[in-house]
Short mmCIF file of C-alpha atoms in Angstrom, two decimals:
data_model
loop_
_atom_site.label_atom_id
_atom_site.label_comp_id
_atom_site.label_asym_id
_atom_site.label_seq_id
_atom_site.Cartn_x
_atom_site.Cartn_y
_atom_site.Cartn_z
CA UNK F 5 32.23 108.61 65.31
CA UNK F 6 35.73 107.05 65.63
CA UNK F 7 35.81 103.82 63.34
CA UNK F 8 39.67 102.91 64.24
CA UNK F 9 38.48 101.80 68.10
CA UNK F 10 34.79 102.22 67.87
CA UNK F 11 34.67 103.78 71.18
CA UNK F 12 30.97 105.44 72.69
CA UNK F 13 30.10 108.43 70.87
CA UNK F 14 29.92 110.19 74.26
CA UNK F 15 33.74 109.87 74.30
CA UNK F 16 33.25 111.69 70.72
CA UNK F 17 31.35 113.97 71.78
CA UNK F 18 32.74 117.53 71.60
CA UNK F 19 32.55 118.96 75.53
CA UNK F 20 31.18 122.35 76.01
CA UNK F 21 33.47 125.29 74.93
CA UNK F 22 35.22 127.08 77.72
CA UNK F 23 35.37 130.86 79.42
CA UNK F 24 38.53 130.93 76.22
CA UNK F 25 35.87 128.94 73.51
CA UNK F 26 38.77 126.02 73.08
CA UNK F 27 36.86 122.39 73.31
CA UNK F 28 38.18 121.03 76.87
CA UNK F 29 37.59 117.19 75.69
CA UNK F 30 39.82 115.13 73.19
CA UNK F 31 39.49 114.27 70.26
CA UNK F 32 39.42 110.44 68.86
CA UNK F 33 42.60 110.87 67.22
CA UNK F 34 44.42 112.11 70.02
CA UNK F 35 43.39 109.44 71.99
CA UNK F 36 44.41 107.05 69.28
CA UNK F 37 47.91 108.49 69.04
CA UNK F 38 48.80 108.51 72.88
CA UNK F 39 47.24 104.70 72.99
CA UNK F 40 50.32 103.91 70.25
CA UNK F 41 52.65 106.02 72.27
CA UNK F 42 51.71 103.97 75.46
CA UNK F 43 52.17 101.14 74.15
CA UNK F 44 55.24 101.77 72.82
CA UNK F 45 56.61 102.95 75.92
CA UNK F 46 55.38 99.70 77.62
CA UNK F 47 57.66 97.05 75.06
CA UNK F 48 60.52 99.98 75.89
CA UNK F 49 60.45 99.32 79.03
CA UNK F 50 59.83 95.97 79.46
CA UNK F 51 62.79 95.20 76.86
CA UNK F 52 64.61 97.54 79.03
CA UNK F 53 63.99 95.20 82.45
CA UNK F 54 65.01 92.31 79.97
CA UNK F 55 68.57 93.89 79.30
CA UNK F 56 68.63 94.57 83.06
CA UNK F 57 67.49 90.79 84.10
CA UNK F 58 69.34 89.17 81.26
CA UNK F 59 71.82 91.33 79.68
CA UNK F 60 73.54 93.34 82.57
CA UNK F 61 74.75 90.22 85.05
CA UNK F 62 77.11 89.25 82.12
CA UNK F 63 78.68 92.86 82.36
CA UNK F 64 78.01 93.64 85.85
CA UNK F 65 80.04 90.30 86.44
CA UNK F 66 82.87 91.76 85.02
CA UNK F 67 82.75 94.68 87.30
CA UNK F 68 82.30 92.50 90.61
CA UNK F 69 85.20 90.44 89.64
CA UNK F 70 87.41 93.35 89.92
CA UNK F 71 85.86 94.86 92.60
CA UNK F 72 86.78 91.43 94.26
CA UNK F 73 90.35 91.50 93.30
CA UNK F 74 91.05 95.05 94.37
CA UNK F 75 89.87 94.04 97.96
CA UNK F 76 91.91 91.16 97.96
CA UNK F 77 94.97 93.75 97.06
CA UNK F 78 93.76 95.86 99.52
CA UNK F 79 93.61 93.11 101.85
CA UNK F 80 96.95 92.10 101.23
CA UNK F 81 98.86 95.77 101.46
CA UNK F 82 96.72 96.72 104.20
CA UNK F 83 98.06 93.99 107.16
CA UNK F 84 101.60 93.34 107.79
CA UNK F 85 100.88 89.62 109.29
CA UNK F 86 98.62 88.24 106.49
CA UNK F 87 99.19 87.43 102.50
CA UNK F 88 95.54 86.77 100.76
CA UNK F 89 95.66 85.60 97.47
CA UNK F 90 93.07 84.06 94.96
CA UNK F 91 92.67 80.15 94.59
CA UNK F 92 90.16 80.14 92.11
CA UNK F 93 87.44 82.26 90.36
CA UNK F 94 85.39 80.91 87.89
CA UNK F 95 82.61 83.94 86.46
CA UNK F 96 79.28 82.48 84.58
CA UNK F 97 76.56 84.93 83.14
CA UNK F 98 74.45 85.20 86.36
CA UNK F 99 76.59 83.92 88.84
CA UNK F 100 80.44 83.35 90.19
CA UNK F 101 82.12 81.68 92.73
CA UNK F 102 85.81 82.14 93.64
CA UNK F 103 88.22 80.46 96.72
CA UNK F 104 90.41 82.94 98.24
CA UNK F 105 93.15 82.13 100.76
CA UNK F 106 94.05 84.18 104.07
CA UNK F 107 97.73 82.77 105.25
CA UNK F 108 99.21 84.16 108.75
CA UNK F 109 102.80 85.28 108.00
CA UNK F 110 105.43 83.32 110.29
CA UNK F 111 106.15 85.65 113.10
CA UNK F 112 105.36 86.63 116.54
CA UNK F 113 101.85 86.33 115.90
CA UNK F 114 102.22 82.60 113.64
CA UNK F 115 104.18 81.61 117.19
CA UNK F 116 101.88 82.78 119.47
CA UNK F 117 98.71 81.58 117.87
CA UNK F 118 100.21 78.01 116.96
CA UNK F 119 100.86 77.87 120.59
CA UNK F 120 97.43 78.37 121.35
CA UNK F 121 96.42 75.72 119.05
CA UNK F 122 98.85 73.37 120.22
CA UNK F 123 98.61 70.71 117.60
CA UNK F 124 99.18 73.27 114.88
CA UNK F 125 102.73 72.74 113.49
CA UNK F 126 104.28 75.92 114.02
CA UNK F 127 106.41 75.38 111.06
CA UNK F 128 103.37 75.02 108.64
CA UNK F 129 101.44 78.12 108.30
CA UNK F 130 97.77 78.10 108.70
CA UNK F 131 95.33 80.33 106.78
CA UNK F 132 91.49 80.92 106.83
CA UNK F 133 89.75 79.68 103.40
CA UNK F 134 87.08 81.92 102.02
CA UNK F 135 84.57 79.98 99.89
CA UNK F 136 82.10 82.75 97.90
CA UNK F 137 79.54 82.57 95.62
CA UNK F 138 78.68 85.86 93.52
CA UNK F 139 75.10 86.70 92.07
CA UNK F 140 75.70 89.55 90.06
CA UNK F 141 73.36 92.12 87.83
CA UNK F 142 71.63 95.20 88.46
CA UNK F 143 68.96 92.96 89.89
CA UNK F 144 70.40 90.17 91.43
CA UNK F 145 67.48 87.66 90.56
CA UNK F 146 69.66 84.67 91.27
CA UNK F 147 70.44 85.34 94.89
CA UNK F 148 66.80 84.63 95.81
CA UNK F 149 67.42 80.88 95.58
CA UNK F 150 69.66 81.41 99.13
CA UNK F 151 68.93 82.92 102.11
CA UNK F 152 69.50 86.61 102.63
CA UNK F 153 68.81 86.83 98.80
CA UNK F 154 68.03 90.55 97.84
CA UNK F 155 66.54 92.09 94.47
CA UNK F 156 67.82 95.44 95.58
CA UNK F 157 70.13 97.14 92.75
CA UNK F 158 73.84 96.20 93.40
CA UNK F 159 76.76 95.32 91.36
CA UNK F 160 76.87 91.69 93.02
CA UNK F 161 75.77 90.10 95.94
CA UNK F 162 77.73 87.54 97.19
CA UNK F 163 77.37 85.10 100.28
CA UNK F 164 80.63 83.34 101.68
CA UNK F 165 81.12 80.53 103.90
CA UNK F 166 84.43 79.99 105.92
CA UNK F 167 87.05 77.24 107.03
CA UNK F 168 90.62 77.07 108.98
CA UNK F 169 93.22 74.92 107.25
CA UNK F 170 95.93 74.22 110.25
CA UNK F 171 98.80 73.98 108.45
CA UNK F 172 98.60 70.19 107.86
CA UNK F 173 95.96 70.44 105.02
CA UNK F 174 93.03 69.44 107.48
CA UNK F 175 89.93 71.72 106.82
CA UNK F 176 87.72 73.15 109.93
CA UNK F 177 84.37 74.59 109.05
CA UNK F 178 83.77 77.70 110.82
CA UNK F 179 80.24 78.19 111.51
CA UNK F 180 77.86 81.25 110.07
CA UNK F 181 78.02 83.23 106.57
CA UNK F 182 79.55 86.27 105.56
CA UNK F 183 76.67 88.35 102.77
CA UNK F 184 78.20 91.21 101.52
CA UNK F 185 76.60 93.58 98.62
CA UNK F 186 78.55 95.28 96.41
CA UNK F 187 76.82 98.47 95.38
CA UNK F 188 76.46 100.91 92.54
CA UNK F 189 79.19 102.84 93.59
CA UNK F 190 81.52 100.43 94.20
CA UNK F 191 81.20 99.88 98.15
CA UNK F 192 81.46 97.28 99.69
CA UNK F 193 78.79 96.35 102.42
CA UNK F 194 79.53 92.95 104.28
CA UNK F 195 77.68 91.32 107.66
CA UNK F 196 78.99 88.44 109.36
CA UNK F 197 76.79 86.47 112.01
CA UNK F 198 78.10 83.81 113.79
CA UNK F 199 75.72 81.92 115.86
CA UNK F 200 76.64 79.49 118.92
CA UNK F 201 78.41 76.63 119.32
CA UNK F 202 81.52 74.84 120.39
CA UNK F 203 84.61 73.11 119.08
CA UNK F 204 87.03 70.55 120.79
CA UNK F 205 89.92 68.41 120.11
CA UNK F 206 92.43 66.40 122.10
CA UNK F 207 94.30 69.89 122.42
CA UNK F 208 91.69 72.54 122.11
CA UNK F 209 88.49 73.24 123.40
CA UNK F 210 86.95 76.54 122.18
CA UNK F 211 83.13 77.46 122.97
CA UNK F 212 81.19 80.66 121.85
CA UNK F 213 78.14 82.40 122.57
CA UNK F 214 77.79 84.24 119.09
CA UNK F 215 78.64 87.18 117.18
CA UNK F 216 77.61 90.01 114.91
CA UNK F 217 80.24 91.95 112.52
CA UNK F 218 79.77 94.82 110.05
CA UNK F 219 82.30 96.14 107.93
CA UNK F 220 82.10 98.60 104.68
CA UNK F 221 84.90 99.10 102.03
CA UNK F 222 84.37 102.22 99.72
CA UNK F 223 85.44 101.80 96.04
CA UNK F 224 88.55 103.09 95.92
CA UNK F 225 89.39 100.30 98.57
CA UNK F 226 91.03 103.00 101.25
CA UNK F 227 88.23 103.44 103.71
CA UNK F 228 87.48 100.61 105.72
CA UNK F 229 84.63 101.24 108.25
CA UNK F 230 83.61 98.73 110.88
CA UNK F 231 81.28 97.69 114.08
CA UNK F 232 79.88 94.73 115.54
CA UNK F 233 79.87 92.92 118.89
CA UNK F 234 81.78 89.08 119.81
CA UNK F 235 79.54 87.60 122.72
CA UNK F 236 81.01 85.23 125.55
CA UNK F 237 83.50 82.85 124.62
CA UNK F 238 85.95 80.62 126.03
CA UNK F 239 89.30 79.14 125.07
CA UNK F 240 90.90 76.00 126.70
CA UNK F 241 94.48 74.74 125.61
CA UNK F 242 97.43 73.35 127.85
CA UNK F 243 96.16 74.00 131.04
CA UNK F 244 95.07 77.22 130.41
CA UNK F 245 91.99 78.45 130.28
CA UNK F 246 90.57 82.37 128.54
CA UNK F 247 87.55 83.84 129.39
CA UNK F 248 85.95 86.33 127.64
CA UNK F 249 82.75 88.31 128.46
CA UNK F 250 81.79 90.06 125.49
CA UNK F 251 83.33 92.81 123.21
CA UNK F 252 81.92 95.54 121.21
CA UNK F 253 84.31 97.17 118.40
CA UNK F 254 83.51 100.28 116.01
CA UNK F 255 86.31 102.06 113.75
CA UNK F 256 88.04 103.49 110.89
CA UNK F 257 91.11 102.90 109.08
CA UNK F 258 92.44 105.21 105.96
CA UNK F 259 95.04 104.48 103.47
CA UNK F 260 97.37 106.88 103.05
CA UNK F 261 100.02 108.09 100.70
CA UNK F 262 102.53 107.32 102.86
CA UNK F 263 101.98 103.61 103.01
CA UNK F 264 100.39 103.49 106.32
CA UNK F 265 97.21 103.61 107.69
CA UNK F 266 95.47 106.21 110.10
CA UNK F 267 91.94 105.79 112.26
CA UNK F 268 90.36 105.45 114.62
CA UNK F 269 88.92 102.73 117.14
CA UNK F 270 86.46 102.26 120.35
CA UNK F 271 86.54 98.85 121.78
CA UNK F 272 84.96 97.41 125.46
CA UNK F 273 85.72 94.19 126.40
CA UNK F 274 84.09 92.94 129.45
CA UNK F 275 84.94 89.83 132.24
CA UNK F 276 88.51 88.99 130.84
CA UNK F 277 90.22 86.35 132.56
CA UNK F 278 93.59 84.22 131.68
CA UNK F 279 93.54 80.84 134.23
CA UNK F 280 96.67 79.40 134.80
CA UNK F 281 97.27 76.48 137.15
CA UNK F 282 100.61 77.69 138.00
CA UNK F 283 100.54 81.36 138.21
CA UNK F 284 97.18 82.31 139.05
CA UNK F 285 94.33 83.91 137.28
CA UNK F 286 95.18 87.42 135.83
CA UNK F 287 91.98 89.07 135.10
CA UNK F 288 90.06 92.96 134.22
CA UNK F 289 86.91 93.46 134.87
CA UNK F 290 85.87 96.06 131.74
CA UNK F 291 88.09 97.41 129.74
CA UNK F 292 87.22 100.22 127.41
CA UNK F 293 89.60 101.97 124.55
CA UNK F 294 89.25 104.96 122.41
CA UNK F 295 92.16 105.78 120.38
CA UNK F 296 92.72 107.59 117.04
CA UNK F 297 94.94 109.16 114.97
CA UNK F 298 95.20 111.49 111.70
CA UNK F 299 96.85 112.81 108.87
CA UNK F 300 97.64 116.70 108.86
CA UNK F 301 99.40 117.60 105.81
CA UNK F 302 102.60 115.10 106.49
CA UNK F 303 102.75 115.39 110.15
CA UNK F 304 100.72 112.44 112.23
CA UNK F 305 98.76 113.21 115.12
CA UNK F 306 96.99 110.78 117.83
CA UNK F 307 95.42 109.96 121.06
CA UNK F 308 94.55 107.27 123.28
CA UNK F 309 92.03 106.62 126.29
CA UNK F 310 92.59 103.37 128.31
CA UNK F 311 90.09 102.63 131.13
CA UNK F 312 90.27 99.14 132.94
CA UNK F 313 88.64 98.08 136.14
CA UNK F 314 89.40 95.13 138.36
CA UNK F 315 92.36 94.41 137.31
CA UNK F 316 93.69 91.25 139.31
CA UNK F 317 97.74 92.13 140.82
CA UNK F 318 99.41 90.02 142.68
CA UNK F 319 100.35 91.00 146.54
CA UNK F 320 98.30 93.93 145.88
CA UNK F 321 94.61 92.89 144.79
CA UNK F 322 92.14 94.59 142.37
CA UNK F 323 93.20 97.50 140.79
CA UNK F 324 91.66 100.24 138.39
CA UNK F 325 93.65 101.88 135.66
CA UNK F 326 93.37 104.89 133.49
CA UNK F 327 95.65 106.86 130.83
CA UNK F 328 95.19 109.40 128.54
CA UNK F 329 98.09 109.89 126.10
CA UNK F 330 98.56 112.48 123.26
CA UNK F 331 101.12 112.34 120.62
CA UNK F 332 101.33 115.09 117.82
CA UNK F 333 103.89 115.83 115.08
CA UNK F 334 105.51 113.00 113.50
CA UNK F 335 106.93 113.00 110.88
CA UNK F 336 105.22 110.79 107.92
CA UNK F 337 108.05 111.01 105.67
CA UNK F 338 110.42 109.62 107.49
CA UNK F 339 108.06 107.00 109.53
CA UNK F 340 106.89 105.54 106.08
CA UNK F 341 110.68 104.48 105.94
CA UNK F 342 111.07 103.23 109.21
CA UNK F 343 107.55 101.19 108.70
CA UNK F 344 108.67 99.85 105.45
CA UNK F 345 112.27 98.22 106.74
CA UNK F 346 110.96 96.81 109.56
CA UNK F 347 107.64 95.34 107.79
CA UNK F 348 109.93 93.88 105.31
CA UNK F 349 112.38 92.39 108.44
CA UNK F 350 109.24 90.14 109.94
CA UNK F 351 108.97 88.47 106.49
CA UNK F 352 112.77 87.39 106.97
CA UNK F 353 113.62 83.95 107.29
CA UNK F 354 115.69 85.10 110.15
CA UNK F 355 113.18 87.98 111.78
CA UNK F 356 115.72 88.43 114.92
CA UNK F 357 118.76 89.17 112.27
CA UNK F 358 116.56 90.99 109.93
CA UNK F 359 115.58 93.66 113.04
CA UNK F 360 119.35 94.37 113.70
CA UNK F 361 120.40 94.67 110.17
CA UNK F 362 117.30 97.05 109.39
CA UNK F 363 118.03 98.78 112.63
CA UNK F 364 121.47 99.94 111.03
CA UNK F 365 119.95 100.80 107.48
CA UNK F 366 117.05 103.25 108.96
CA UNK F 367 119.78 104.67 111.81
CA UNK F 368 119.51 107.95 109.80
CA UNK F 369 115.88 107.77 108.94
CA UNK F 370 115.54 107.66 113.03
CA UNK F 371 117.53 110.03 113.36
CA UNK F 372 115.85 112.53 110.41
CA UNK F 373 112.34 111.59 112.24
CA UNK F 374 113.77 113.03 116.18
CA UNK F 375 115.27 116.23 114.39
CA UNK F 376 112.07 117.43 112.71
CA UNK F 377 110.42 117.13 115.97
CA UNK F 378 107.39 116.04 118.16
CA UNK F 379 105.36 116.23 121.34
CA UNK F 380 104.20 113.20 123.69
CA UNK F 381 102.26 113.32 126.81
CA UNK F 382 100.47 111.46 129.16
CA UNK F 383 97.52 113.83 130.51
CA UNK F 384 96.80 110.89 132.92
CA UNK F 385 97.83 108.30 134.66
CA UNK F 386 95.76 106.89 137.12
CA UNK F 387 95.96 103.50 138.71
CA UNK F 388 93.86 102.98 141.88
CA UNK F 389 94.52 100.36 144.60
CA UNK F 390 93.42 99.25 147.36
CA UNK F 391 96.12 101.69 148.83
CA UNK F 392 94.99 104.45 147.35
CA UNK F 393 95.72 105.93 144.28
CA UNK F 394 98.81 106.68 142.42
CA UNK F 395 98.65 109.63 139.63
CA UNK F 396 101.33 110.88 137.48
CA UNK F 397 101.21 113.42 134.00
CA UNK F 398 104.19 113.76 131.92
CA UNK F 399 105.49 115.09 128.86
CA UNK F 400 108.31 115.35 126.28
CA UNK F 401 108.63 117.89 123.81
CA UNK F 402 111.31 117.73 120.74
CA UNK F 403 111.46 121.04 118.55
CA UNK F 404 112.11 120.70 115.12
CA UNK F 405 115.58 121.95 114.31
CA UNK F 406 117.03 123.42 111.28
CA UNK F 407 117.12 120.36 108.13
CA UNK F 408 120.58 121.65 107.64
CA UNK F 409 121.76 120.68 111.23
CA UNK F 410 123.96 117.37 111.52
CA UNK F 411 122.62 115.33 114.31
CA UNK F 412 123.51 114.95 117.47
CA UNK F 413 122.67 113.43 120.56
CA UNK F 414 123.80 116.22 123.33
CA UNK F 415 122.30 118.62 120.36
CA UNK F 416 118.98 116.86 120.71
CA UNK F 417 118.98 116.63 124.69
CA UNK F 418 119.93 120.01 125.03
CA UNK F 419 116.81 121.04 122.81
CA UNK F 420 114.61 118.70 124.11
CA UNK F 421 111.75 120.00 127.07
CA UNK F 422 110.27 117.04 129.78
CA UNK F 423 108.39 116.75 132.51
CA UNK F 424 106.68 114.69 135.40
CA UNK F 425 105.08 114.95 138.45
CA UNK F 426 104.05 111.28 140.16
CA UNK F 427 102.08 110.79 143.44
CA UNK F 428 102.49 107.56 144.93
CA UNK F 429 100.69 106.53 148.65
CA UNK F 430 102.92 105.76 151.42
CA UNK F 431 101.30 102.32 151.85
CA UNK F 432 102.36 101.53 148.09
CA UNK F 433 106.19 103.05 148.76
CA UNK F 434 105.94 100.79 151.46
CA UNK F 435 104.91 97.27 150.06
CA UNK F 436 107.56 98.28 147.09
CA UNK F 437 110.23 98.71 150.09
CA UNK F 438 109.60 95.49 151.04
CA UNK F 439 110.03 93.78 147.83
CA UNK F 440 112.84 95.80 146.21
CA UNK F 441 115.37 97.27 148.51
CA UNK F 442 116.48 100.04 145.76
CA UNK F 443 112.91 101.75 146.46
CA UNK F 444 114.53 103.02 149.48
CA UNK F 445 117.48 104.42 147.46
CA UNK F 446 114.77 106.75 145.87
CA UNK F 447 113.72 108.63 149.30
CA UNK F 448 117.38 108.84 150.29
CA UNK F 449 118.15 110.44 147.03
CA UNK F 450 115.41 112.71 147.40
CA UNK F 451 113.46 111.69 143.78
CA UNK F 452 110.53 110.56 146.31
CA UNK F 453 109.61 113.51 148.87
CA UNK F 454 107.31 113.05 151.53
CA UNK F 455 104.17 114.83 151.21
CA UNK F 456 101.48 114.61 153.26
CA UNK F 457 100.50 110.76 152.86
CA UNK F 458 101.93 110.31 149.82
CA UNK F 459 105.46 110.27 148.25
CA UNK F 460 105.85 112.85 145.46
CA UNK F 461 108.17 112.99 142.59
CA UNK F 462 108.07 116.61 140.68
CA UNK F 463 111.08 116.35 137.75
CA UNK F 464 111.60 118.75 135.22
CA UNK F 465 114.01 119.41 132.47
CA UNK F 466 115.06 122.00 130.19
CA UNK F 467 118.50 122.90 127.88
CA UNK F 468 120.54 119.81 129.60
CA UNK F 469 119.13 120.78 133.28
CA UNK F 470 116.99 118.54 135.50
CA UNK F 471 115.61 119.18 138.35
CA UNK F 472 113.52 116.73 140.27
CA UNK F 473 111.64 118.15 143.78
CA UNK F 474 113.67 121.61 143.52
CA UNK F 475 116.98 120.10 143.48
CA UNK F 476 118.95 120.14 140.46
CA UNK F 477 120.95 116.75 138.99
CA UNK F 478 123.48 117.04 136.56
CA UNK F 479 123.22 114.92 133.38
CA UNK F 480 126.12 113.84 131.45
CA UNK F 481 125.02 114.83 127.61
CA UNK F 482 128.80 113.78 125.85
CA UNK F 483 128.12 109.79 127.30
CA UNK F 484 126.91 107.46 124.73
CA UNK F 485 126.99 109.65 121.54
CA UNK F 486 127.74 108.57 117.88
#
């Protein structure tokens, strides 16, 4: 009988022996020692949830908090018009919360945009602040005192609100949340919803019918993946008025070692319209793109798809467009430099005087990026009308040439290889007649041959000779070389 636990002597019991004659039951002691061992294991593992619960947000915290700032570095390097930097970021055991500031760099886009506004001083820059606060630890038990709280395993999980400062230190809440979880690995998983509503001033009146964005950034902070869909919205300022159906985004963009990055993106915006009181209403119908590009080795390759219906032109009436355009074999070296002077020209002061200085500084770098070659076409080019439809394909091929060769414009021309062949209606030739007498000039000349019902223009060149509908036209390769 067992003594130690007292337990019923038909737990005691030897069991009959087996086919082998070993006893198939227990015995007491056995039973004894894996009750210690169990027990064991239990205060193991529950002081192992307790480092987890208690222990780990302290050091998981420190781990978020970088994984924060390399994102904002990433942010920064990654987009020419905007600077984001950190306002403040104060880390406690379980939980953090940190300001960060998106400014738009003055520029084309500052201009444009502060236009739009119209009581945004367009000398003051505006920026979007980012308001977050951070429950970190394996298990995130803080985040379920907010909404969208999670206990799923993740380095942090963090829920930000946003706000527009317009340059003259007045604060704008935008409406919805941003949650992102930052997971074991180091990626980056964020959702944005933004639900309804409406926003009006003396100068602006801005309604929306919602949103959804996705986004993912992996670890290393050079893969940035992305989806979502922006429902109906409208945009009111100075008499003008923009419409917008709907849009649905999904891409890619890479880092790469050359400083730029390459992706890819499919977009479809639908019902576009821009009112104006004085010129009309230019509008599209659908729109759809597809466009990407890649790295292979150190030579860039890309492509584009355009597709637009209903397109709104004056004196001619709805139109529908398509184009398909390749381009393969640039050089990366060289473009890196080219990107970098002119980046660093729309930070100037003076952008205008900045783009003619860097022009002269990169002159060579242009120069090194023709010789070592590349290939554009346009597979298509479609636009229809109401007059029927005017097609066109062309292409331009530069070899690369030797890295020794000195360069040279009539060098480069007479190496170069183009071509096009354009069909234009009759009805079309004729409206452009009427409007520009020079369209004329073209049938005299022979560049637009009757065919059929349509005009035709057939050009092709090769080693310094074009010919354009059979006939040949001599180009003058030593005028305008340096």
């Amino acid at each position: 009988m067992c003594l130690a636990d007292n337990p019923p002597q038909a737990m005691c019991r030897p069991a009959p022996l087996g086919h082998t004659g070993i006893l198939l039951a227990p015995s007491c002691a056995a039973m004894q020692l894996g009750n210690k061992l169990m027990n064991r294991w239990i205060v193991v593992l529950l002081l192992a949830l307790a480092v987890i619960v208690l222990v780990s947000p302290g050091i998981v915290g420190r781990l978020a908090e970088r994984n924060v700032k390399d994102s904002v570095e990433w942010a920064s390097f990654s987009n020419d018009d905007f600077v984001v930097t950190q306002e403040t970021f104060e880390r406690g055991w379980f939980t953090a919360a940190g300001r960060h500031r998106i400014e738009l760099k003055k520029g084309a886009l500052h201009s444009t945009l502060a236009g739009i506004a119209g009581a945004m001083d367009p000398d003051r820059t505006a920026a979007l602040i980012v308001d977050t606060r951070i429950d970190h630890g394996l298990v995130p038990v803080s985040s379920m005192s907010r909404d969208a709280g999670s206990l799923q395993p993740a380095l942090a999980s963090t829920v930000s609100t946003l706000q527009i400062e317009r340059g003259n230190g007045e604060l704008i809440a935008i409406p919805g949340q941003l949650n992102s979880r930052i997971s074991l690995t180091g990626e980056t998983s964020s959702r944005y919803v933004l639900p309804a509503g409406s926003y009006a001033d003396e100068n602006l009146d801005l309604q929306w019918q919602g949103g959804n964005i996705h986004f993912t950034i992996d670890a290393s902070a050079s893969d940035l993946r992305y989806d979502g869909r922006v429902d109906a919205w409208s945009l009111r300022s100075g008499g003008e008025r923009l419409l917008i159906g709907g849009a649905r985004f999904d891409g890619r963009q890479v880092a790469t070692e050359f400083g730029f990055s390459v992706g890819s993106i499919v977009l479809s915006l639908e019902d576009a319209a821009l009112e104006n009181p004085v010129g009309g209403t230019t509008a599209v119908s659908r729109l759809t793109l597809e466009a990407g590009n890649e790295l292979v080795g150190d030579r860039v390759n890309g492509s584009s798809t355009l597709d637009a219906t209903g397109i709104a032109i004056p004196g001619l009436g709805e139109a529908d467009l398509g184009l398909d355009v390749v381009v393969n074999g640039l050089d990366a070296r060289t473009l890196q430099t080219i990107i970098e002077e002119f980046r660093a020209a729309r930070e100037a002061v003076d952008p205008e005087a900045a783009f003619a200085d860097a022009y002269d500084r990169v002159e060579s770098d242009i120069q090194s990026f023709l010789l070592a070659g590349a290939e554009m076409r346009f597979d298509r080019i479609d636009v229809t009308l109401p007059q029927g439809e005017v097609t066109a394909t062309m292409h331009l091929i530069l070899p690369e040439a030797d890295s020794a060769q000195a360069f040279s414009w009539p060098t480069l021309l007479l190496g170069m290889t183009a071509g096009a062949d354009v069909r234009v209606p009759i009805a079309v030739v004729e409206i452009l007649q009427a409007g520009n007498s020079q369209a004329g000039a073209l049938i005299a000349m022979g560049i637009l041959k009757r065919d059929g019902d349509s005009y035709v223009t057939r050009a092709n060149y090769a080693k310094g000779l074009l010919t354009v509908n059979g006939a040949p036209l001599p180009i003058p390769l030593g005028i305008g070389t340096r």
